[in-house]
Short mmCIF file of C-alpha atoms in Angstrom, two decimals:
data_model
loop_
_atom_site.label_atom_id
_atom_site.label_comp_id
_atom_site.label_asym_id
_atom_site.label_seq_id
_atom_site.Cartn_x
_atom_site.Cartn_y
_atom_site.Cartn_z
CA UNK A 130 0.71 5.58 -22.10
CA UNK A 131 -2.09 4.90 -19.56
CA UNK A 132 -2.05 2.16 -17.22
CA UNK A 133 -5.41 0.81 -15.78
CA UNK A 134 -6.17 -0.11 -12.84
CA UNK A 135 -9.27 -0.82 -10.76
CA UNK A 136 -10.69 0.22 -7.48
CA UNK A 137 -12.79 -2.28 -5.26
CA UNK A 138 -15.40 -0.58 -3.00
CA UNK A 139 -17.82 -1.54 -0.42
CA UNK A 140 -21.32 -0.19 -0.61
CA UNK A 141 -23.59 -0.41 2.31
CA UNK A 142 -27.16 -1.45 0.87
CA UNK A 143 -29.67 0.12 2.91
CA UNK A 144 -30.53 -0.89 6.33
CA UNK A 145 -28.89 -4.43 5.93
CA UNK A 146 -25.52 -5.40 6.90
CA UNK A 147 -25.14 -7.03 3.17
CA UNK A 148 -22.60 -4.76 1.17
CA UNK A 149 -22.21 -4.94 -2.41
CA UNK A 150 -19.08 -4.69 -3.75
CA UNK A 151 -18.15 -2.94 -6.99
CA UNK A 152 -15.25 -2.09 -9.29
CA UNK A 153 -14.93 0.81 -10.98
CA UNK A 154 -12.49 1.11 -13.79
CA UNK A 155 -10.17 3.96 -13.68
CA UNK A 156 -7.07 5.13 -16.24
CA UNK A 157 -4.61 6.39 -13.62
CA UNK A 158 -1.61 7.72 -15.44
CA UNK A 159 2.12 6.45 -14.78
CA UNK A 160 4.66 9.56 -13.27
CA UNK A 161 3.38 12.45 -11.37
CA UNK A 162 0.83 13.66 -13.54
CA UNK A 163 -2.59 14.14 -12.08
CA UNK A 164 -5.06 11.07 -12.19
CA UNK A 165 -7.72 11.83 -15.11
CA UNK A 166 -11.38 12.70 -13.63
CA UNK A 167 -12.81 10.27 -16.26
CA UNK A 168 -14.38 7.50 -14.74
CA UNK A 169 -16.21 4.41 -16.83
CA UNK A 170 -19.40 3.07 -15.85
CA UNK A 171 -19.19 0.75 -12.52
CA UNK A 172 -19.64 -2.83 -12.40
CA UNK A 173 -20.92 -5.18 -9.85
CA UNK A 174 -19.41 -8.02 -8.51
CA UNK A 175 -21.15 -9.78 -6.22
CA UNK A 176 -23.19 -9.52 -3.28
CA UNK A 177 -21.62 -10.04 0.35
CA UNK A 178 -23.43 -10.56 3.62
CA UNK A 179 -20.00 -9.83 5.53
CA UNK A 180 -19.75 -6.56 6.83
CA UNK A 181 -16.34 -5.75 5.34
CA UNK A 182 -15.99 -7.91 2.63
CA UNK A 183 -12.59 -6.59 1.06
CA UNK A 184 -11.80 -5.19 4.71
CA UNK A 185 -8.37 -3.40 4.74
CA UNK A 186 -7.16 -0.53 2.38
CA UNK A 187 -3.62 -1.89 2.85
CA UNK A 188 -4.29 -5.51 1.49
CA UNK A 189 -4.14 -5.72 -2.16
CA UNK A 190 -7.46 -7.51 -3.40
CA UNK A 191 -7.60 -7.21 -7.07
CA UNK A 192 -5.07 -8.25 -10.12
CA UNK A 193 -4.57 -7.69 -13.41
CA UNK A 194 -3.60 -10.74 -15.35
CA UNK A 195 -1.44 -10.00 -18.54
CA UNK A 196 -1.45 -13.40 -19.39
CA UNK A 197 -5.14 -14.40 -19.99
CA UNK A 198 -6.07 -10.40 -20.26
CA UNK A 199 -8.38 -10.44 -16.77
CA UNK A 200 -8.96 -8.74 -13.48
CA UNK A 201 -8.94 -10.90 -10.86
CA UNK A 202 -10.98 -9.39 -7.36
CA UNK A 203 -11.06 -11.56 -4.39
CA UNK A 204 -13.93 -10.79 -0.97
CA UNK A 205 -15.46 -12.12 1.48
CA UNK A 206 -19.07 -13.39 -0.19
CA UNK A 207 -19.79 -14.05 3.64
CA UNK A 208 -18.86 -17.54 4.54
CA UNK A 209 -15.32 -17.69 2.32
CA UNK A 210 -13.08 -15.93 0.35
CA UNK A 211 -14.71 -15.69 -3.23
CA UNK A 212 -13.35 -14.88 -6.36
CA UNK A 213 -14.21 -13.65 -9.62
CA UNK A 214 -12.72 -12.44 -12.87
CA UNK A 215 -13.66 -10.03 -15.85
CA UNK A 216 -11.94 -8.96 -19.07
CA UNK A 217 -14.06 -5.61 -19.02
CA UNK A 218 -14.02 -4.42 -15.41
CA UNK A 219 -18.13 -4.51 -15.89
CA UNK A 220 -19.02 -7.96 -16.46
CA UNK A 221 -17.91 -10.23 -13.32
CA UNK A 222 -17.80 -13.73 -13.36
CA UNK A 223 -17.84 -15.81 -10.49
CA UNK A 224 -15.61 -18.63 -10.35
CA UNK A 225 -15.42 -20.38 -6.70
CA UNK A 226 -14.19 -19.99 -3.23
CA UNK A 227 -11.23 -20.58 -1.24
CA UNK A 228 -12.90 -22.66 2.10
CA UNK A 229 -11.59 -19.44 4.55
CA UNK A 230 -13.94 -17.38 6.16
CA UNK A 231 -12.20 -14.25 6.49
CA UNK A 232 -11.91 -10.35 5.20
CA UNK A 233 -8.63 -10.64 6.56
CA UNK A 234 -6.26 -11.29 4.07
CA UNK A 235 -4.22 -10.00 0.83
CA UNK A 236 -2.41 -11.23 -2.54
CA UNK A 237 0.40 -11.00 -4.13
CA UNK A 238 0.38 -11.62 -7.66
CA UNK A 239 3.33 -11.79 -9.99
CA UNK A 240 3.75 -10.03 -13.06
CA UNK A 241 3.40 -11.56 -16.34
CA UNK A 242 3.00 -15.09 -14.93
CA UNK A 243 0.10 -17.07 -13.28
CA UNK A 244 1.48 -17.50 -9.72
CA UNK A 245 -0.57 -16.27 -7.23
CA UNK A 246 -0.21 -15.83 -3.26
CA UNK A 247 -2.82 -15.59 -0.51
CA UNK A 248 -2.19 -14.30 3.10
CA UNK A 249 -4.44 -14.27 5.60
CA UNK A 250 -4.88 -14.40 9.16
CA UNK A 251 -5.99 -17.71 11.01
CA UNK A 252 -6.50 -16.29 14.41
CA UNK A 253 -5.10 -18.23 16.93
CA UNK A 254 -3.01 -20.48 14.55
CA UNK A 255 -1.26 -17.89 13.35
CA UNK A 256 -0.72 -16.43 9.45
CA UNK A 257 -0.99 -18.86 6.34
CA UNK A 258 -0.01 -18.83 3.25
CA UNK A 259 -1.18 -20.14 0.13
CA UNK A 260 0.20 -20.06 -3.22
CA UNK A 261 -2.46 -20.94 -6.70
CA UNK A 262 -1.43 -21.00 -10.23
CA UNK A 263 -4.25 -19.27 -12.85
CA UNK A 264 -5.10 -22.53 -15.02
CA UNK A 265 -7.56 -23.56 -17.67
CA UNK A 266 -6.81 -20.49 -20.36
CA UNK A 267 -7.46 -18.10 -17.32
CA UNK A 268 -11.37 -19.24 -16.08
CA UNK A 269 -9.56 -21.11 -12.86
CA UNK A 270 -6.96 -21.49 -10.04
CA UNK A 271 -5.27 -23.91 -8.91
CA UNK A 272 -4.24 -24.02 -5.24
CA UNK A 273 -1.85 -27.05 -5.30
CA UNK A 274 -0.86 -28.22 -1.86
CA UNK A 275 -3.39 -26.22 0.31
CA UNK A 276 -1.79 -23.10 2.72
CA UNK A 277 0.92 -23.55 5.68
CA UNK A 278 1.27 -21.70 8.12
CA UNK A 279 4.04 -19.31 7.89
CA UNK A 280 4.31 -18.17 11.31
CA UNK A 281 2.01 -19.18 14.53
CA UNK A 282 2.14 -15.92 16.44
CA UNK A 283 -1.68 -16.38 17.50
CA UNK A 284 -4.47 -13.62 16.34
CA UNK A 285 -2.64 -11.37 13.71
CA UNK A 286 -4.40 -8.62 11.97
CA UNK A 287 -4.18 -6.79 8.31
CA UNK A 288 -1.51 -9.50 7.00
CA UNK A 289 -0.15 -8.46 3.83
CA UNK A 290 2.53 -10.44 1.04
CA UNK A 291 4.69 -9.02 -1.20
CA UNK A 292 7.90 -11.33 -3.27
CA UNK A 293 11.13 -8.94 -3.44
CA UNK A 294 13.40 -9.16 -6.40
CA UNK A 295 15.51 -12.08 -5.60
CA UNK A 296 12.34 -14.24 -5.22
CA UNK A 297 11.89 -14.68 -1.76
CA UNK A 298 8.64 -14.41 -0.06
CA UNK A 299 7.64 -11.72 2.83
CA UNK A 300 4.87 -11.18 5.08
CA UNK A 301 4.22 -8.88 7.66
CA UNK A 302 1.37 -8.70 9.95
CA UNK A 303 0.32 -6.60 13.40
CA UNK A 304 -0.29 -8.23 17.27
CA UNK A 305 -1.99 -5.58 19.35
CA UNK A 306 -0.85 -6.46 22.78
CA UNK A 307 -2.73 -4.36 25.48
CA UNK A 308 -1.85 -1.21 24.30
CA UNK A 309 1.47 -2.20 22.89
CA UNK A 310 2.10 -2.14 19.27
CA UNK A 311 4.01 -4.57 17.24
CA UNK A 312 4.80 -5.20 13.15
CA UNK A 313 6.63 -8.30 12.94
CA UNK A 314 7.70 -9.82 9.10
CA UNK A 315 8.86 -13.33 8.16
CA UNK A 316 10.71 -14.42 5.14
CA UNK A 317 10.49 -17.64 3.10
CA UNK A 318 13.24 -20.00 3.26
CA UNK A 319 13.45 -20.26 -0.42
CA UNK A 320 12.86 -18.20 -3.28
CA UNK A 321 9.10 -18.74 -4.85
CA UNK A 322 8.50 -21.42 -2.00
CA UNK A 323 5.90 -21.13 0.58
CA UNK A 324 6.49 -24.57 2.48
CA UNK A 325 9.50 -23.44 4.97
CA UNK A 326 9.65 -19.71 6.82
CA UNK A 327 12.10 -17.59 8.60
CA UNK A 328 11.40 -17.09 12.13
CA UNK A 329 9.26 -13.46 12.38
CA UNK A 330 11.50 -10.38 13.16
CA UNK A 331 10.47 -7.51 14.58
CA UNK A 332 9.79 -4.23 12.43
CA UNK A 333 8.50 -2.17 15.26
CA UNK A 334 7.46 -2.72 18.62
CA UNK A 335 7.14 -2.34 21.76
CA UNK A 336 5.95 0.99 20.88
CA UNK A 337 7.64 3.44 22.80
CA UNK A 338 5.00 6.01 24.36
CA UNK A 339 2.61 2.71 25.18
CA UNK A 340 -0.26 4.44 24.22
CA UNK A 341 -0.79 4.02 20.53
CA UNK A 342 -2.72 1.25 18.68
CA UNK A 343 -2.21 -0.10 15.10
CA UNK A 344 -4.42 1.00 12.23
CA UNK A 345 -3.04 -0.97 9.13
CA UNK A 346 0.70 -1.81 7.80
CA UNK A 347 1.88 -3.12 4.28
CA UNK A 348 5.38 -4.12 3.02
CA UNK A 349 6.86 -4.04 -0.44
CA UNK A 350 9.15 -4.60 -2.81
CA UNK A 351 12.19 -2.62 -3.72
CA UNK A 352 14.07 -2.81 -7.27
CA UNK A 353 17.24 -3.07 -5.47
CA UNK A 354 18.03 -6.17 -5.18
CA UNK A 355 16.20 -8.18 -2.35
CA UNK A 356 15.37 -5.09 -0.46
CA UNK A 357 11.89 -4.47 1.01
CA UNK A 358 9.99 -1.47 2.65
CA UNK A 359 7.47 -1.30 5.68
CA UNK A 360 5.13 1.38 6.07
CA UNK A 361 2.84 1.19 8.85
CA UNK A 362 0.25 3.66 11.04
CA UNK A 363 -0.07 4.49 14.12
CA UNK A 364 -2.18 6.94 16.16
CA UNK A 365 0.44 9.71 16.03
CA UNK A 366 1.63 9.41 12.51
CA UNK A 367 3.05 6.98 9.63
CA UNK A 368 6.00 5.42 9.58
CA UNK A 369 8.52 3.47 7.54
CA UNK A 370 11.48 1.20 7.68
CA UNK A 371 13.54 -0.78 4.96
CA UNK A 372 15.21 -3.75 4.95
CA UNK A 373 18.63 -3.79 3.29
CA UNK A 374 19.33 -7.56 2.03
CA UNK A 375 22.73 -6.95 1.47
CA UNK A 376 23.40 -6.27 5.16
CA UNK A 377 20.33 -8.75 6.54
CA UNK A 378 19.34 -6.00 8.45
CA UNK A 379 16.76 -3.49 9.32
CA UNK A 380 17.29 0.44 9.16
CA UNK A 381 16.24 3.16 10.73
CA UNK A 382 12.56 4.21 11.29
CA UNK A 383 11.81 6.55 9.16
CA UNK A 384 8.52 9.02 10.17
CA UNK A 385 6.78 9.73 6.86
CA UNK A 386 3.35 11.67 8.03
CA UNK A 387 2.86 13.27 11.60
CA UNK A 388 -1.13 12.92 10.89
CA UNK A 389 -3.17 10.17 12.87
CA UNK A 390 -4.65 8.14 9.86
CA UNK A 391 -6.75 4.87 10.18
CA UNK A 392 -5.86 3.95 6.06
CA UNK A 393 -3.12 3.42 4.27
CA UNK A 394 -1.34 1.67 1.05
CA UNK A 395 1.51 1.65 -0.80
CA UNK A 396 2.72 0.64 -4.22
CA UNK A 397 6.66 0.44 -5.75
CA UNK A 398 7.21 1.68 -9.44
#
């Protein structure tokens, strides 16, 4: 079988700083068989006057909603985070915004259900979350009690979410300190409940040469039970480190790619 997925892009119109994004709809095949070379016809989504609307390759922006039968792509339209749905991947509709003004952010959706979670960075506040729940046969979202903050280190970039498979909650986020390096994650209390945190622990940092800066980092899930995996970038390679829930600890740093890369992402199957 063929699983679809879709790929947001940013396309720089002209001269102007307005991008426009599009999707383009893509059947990527499950296993490691090549991805086909067949690609449908693109759609556009909307116009943005930010200057990276879906900014990071690392956040996840888009969703596939089994329950209504929808993609779901969330961007900065340039004064909030917008979002729109389609049931084709070429006809967009627009739905509303979410009242922050940032490219900064990510989701985390959950399969087969309408829960949806929003991480983003609040600069000197910290990270927030929000959780919504897809409502009115799939046309809306409902964002219930608002965001909290989840931790207040101030000015975090590339935040990212992911839920691991006994329900609890992660984030992870980077704080570029001089020319220090840090990933730092926090946990939710609770399984599927954003209102209490963890205090942050450290993934990596301080980094050891004191030289290298942060592109972009992710985290996700793990089918063993409650595990999670980091994978971040740094200027002299990738690198990646799990967390083992049975012993509530971190192992080893693992170096995946000795290449200096400024993208990354990474998916669990």
């Amino acid at each position: 079988t063929r699983a679809k997925t879709y790929v947001v892009q940013e396309v720089h119109a002209n001269a102007r700083t307005a991008l426009e994004i599009i999707a383009q709809k893509i059947r990527a095949s499950r296993g490691l068989e090549p991805l086909p070379t067949d690609i449908d016809p693109v759609g556009a989504i909307d116009v943005s006057t930010a200057s990276n609307p879906t900014s990071m390759g690392s956040q996840r922006k888009i969703f596939w909603d089994s329950i209504n039968n929808r993609w779901w792509a969330f961007y900065n339209n340039g004064t909030a985070i917008e979002y729109s749905y389609s049931t084709d991947g070429s006809t967009w509709t627009p739905v509303t915004t979410t009242g922050q003004a940032t490219s900064d952010f990510s989701l985390w959706h959950d399969k087969d259900s309408t829960s949806i979670y929003l991480v983003y960075s609040a600069g000197g506040v910290g990270t927030k979350v929000q959780k919504g729940t897809i409502t009115g046969g799939g046309i809306s979202i409902d964002w219930g009690v608002g965001a909290v903050t989840a931790d207040t280190t101030s000015s975090p970039s590339f935040p990212t979410i992911t839920k691991d498979s006994n329900g609890f909650l992660w984030i992870s986020f980077v704080i570029d300190v001089s020319v220090n390096a840090f990933v730092y994650a926090a946990r939710s209390s609770n399984p599927d409940d954003i209102s209490a945190w963890n205090p942050r622990q450290t993934v990596h940092g301080p980094d050891p040469d004191n030289v290298n800066t942060f592109s972009e980092q992710s985290v996700v899930s793990l089918s063993t039970a409650g595990d999670v995996y980091f994978i971040w970038s740094l200027g002299n390679g990738v690198y990646g480190r799990r967390w083992n829930a049975n012993t509530g600890s971190f192992g080893v740093v693992q170096p995946i790619d000795t290449s200096s890369v400024n993208r990354l992402s990474a998916v669990s199957t």
